[in-house]
Amino acid sequence: MEPKKTEAIILRTRDLGESDLLVTFFSSLYGNLKGVAKGARRSSKRFANSLSTFSLVDLQSRERRSGDLVLLESCELLDGFPGIRSDYNLLLRASYMVEMTETLFPSNVPSFEMFQLLRFALEAISKRQNVDESMISFQARAMKIGGFGINLSRCSRCGRQYKGEGRALFHPPSGSIVCLACEKESVMTPGMGPDTVSALHRVQSSERPLSNRLECSDNAVSELKAVLTSHIEHCLGKKLKSAKYLHPIRFQ
Ligand SMILES: [Zn+2]
């Protein structure tokens, strides 16, 4: 079979047998794949320190005759995002991004857009560029790419169009906004001002280039956090394992 060549981000590695590594990666062309790197734990020129979690690599693999695992033939490091490895808080955030990517895009569901987003976000936090806003942008855009964008155009109860004025509430079961005439603002239905709705609209829009700036007030950033946390918990069924480590830590 022909070898596959693709850029990929290493999501996880695990020891396999005496000397091999089982590598899970998200590739630009084929999405989430698992592969075996033979002899990678002995010194191996083919993999020269490139198989670390979060690394961006150029890899060549070959399908095996049976099973889902591919055979990794070579791997070249493009960017190890060293900033992430030197800071525990960043490591937690990167782990969250990786877990969310895997949850939204399980095996063999390719998404070049998701690959680009993950690469962009890892690079941003590795360089400490607006870490908090990078996380929010990643969450909102990833949900949208995964088919879970929040409907911001009209109230899911009465159908009234949102015209960009006044507060709107987020209603997790419908993944949509609802108006104040239909629902009361509460922890279950967090509110958003017009500034927040408009920031969320921008970040969800796939026509806009990726950005780690939300261009909104601190209050809107807080509202976005509440809305996205509740949206992600609702859609992904369970709180992501790594999510619980994010909140107690304040990033300086
Ligand atoms: Zn309504």
Coordinates of C-alpha atoms and ligand atoms in Angstrom, one line a residue:
M1 CA 0.0 0.0 0.0
E2 CA 1.1 3.6 -0.7
P3 CA 2.5 5.5 2.2
K4 CA 0.5 8.5 3.5
K5 CA 2.3 11.7 4.1
T6 CA 0.6 14.3 6.2
E7 CA 1.1 17.0 8.8
A8 CA -0.2 16.0 12.2
I9 CA -0.3 17.0 15.8
I10 CA 0.6 14.3 18.4
L11 CA -2.3 13.9 20.8
R12 CA -0.9 11.1 23.0
T13 CA 1.7 8.4 23.1
R14 CA 1.7 5.1 25.1
D15 CA 4.4 2.5 25.5
L16 CA 3.7 -0.7 23.5
G17 CA 5.7 -3.8 24.2
E18 CA 9.4 -3.6 24.8
S19 CA 10.4 -0.9 22.4
D20 CA 7.4 0.5 20.4
L21 CA 5.2 3.4 20.9
L22 CA 1.4 3.7 20.2
V23 CA 0.8 7.2 18.9
T24 CA -2.5 8.9 18.6
F25 CA -2.4 12.0 16.3
F26 CA -4.7 14.4 14.5
S27 CA -3.6 14.7 10.9
S28 CA -4.4 17.5 8.5
L29 CA -5.6 15.0 5.8
Y30 CA -7.1 12.0 7.6
G31 CA -8.2 13.3 11.0
N32 CA -7.7 11.3 14.2
L33 CA -5.5 8.2 13.7
K34 CA -3.5 5.7 15.8
G35 CA -0.2 4.3 14.7
V36 CA 2.6 2.2 15.9
A37 CA 6.1 3.6 15.9
K38 CA 8.3 0.5 15.8
G39 CA 11.5 0.7 17.9
A40 CA 10.7 4.3 18.8
R41 CA 11.8 3.9 22.4
R42 CA 15.2 2.6 21.5
S43 CA 17.3 5.2 19.7
S44 CA 15.7 5.6 16.3
K45 CA 16.8 8.0 13.7
R46 CA 13.4 7.8 12.0
F47 CA 11.6 9.4 14.9
A48 CA 14.4 11.6 16.4
N49 CA 12.6 13.2 19.4
S50 CA 9.6 14.1 17.3
L51 CA 7.0 11.9 19.0
S52 CA 6.0 14.1 22.0
T53 CA 2.5 15.1 22.9
F54 CA 1.3 18.4 21.3
S55 CA 4.2 18.4 18.7
L56 CA 3.5 19.4 15.2
V57 CA 5.1 16.9 12.8
D58 CA 5.4 15.9 9.3
L59 CA 4.8 12.2 9.2
Q60 CA 4.8 9.3 6.9
S61 CA 2.7 6.2 7.6
R62 CA 1.5 3.1 5.9
E63 CA -1.7 1.3 6.4
R64 CA -1.5 -2.3 7.7
R65 CA -3.3 -5.1 6.0
S66 CA -5.6 -5.6 9.0
G67 CA -6.7 -3.5 11.9
D68 CA -7.1 0.2 12.4
L69 CA -3.6 1.0 13.4
V70 CA -1.2 2.5 10.8
L71 CA 2.5 1.9 10.8
L72 CA 4.6 5.0 11.3
E73 CA 7.5 5.1 9.0
S74 CA 9.1 8.4 9.7
C75 CA 8.4 11.6 11.6
E76 CA 10.0 15.0 11.4
L77 CA 9.4 17.7 14.0
L78 CA 8.0 21.0 12.7
D79 CA 7.2 22.7 16.0
G80 CA 7.4 21.2 19.5
F81 CA 5.6 24.3 21.0
P82 CA 8.2 24.4 23.8
G83 CA 6.4 27.1 25.7
I84 CA 3.6 24.6 26.6
R85 CA 6.0 22.1 28.1
S86 CA 7.6 24.7 30.4
D87 CA 4.4 25.8 32.1
Y88 CA 2.0 23.5 33.9
N89 CA -1.0 25.8 33.4
L90 CA -0.4 25.8 29.7
L91 CA 0.0 22.1 29.7
L92 CA -3.5 21.7 31.2
R93 CA -5.0 24.0 28.6
A94 CA -3.3 22.1 25.8
S95 CA -4.6 18.8 27.2
Y96 CA -8.1 20.3 27.3
M97 CA -7.8 21.3 23.6
V98 CA -6.5 17.8 22.7
E99 CA -9.3 16.1 24.6
M100 CA -11.9 18.3 23.0
T101 CA -10.5 17.6 19.5
E102 CA -10.7 13.9 20.1
T103 CA -14.2 14.1 21.5
L104 CA -15.5 16.1 18.6
F105 CA -13.6 14.2 15.9
P106 CA -13.2 10.6 16.7
S107 CA -11.3 8.1 14.5
N108 CA -11.2 8.7 10.8
V109 CA -13.3 11.9 10.6
P110 CA -11.1 14.3 8.8
S111 CA -11.3 18.0 9.3
F112 CA -8.7 20.3 7.9
E113 CA -10.4 23.2 9.6
M114 CA -10.1 21.5 13.0
F115 CA -6.5 20.7 12.4
Q116 CA -5.8 24.3 11.6
L117 CA -7.6 25.5 14.7
L118 CA -5.7 23.2 17.0
R119 CA -2.4 24.2 15.5
F120 CA -3.2 27.9 15.8
A121 CA -4.4 27.6 19.4
L122 CA -1.4 25.5 20.5
E123 CA 0.9 28.0 18.9
A124 CA -0.9 30.9 20.5
I125 CA -0.7 29.5 24.1
S126 CA 2.9 28.3 23.6
K127 CA 3.8 31.9 22.8
R128 CA 1.5 33.1 25.7
Q129 CA -0.5 35.2 23.3
N130 CA -3.8 36.1 25.1
V131 CA -4.1 32.7 26.8
D132 CA -7.6 33.2 28.2
E133 CA -9.0 34.6 25.0
S134 CA -7.2 31.9 22.9
M135 CA -9.0 29.2 25.0
I136 CA -12.4 30.8 24.5
S137 CA -11.8 31.3 20.8
F138 CA -10.7 27.7 20.5
Q139 CA -13.8 26.4 22.4
A140 CA -16.3 28.4 20.4
R141 CA -14.7 27.7 17.0
A142 CA -14.2 24.0 17.8
M143 CA -17.8 23.5 18.7
K144 CA -18.9 25.2 15.6
I145 CA -16.6 23.1 13.4
G146 CA -17.8 20.0 15.2
G147 CA -21.4 20.9 14.2
F148 CA -22.4 22.4 17.6
G149 CA -22.4 26.1 16.8
I150 CA -24.7 28.2 19.0
N151 CA -27.7 29.7 17.1
L152 CA -27.5 33.4 17.7
S153 CA -30.1 34.6 15.2
R154 CA -33.4 34.0 17.0
C155 CA -35.2 32.9 20.1
S156 CA -35.6 29.1 20.0
R157 CA -38.9 29.4 21.9
C158 CA -40.9 32.2 20.2
G159 CA -38.8 32.6 17.0
R160 CA -38.2 36.3 17.6
Q161 CA -35.2 37.6 15.7
Y162 CA -32.3 38.9 17.8
K163 CA -31.4 42.3 16.4
G164 CA -28.2 43.0 18.3
E165 CA -29.9 45.0 21.1
G166 CA -30.5 44.1 24.7
R167 CA -29.7 40.9 26.5
A168 CA -30.2 37.4 25.2
L169 CA -30.1 34.3 27.2
F170 CA -28.3 31.1 26.3
H171 CA -30.5 28.0 26.5
P172 CA -28.3 24.8 26.6
P173 CA -30.9 22.2 25.6
S174 CA -31.6 23.9 22.3
G175 CA -28.0 25.2 21.8
S176 CA -29.6 28.5 21.0
I177 CA -30.4 31.9 22.4
V178 CA -33.8 32.6 24.0
C179 CA -35.4 36.0 24.7
L180 CA -36.1 37.6 28.1
A181 CA -39.9 37.3 27.4
C182 CA -39.5 33.5 27.2
E183 CA -37.0 32.7 30.0
K184 CA -35.5 34.2 33.1
E185 CA -31.7 34.8 33.4
S186 CA -30.2 32.2 35.7
V187 CA -27.2 29.9 36.2
M188 CA -29.0 27.4 33.9
T189 CA -29.7 30.1 31.3
P190 CA -26.8 32.5 31.4
G191 CA -27.2 35.9 29.9
M192 CA -25.2 37.8 27.2
G193 CA -25.1 41.4 26.4
P194 CA -25.0 42.6 22.7
D195 CA -21.2 42.9 22.9
T196 CA -21.0 39.2 24.0
V197 CA -23.3 37.9 21.3
S198 CA -21.5 39.9 18.7
A199 CA -18.1 38.5 19.9
L200 CA -19.4 35.0 19.8
H201 CA -20.8 35.5 16.3
R202 CA -17.4 36.7 15.1
V203 CA -15.5 33.8 16.6
Q204 CA -18.0 31.2 15.3
S205 CA -17.8 32.6 11.8
S206 CA -15.7 30.3 9.6
E207 CA -15.2 33.1 7.0
R208 CA -13.2 35.1 9.5
P209 CA -9.5 34.3 10.0
L210 CA -8.5 32.6 13.2
S211 CA -7.7 35.1 15.9
N212 CA -6.8 35.0 19.6
R213 CA -8.4 38.4 20.2
L214 CA -12.0 38.5 21.1
E215 CA -12.2 42.3 20.9
C216 CA -14.8 42.7 23.6
S217 CA -15.0 43.9 27.2
D218 CA -13.8 41.9 30.3
N219 CA -17.4 41.4 31.2
A220 CA -18.2 39.9 27.8
V221 CA -15.3 37.6 28.2
S222 CA -16.8 36.4 31.5
E223 CA -20.2 35.9 29.9
L224 CA -18.6 33.9 27.1
K225 CA -16.9 31.6 29.5
A226 CA -20.1 30.9 31.3
V227 CA -22.0 30.3 28.1
L228 CA -19.4 28.1 26.5
T229 CA -18.8 26.0 29.6
S230 CA -22.5 25.2 29.9
H231 CA -22.8 24.6 26.1
I232 CA -19.9 22.2 26.0
E233 CA -21.0 20.3 29.1
H234 CA -24.4 19.9 27.6
C235 CA -23.3 18.8 24.1
L236 CA -20.5 16.6 25.0
G237 CA -22.6 14.8 27.6
K238 CA -20.0 14.8 30.3
K239 CA -17.6 17.4 31.5
L240 CA -14.3 16.8 29.7
K241 CA -11.9 15.1 32.1
S242 CA -9.4 17.9 31.7
A243 CA -11.9 20.6 32.2
K244 CA -12.0 20.3 36.0
Y245 CA -8.4 21.3 36.2
L246 CA -8.9 24.5 34.3
H247 CA -11.1 26.6 36.6
P248 CA -9.3 26.7 39.9
I249 CA -6.2 28.0 38.2
R250 CA -6.0 31.7 37.5
F251 CA -3.6 32.4 34.7
Q252 CA -1.5 35.5 35.3
Ligands
ZN1 ZN -38.7 34.2 22.9

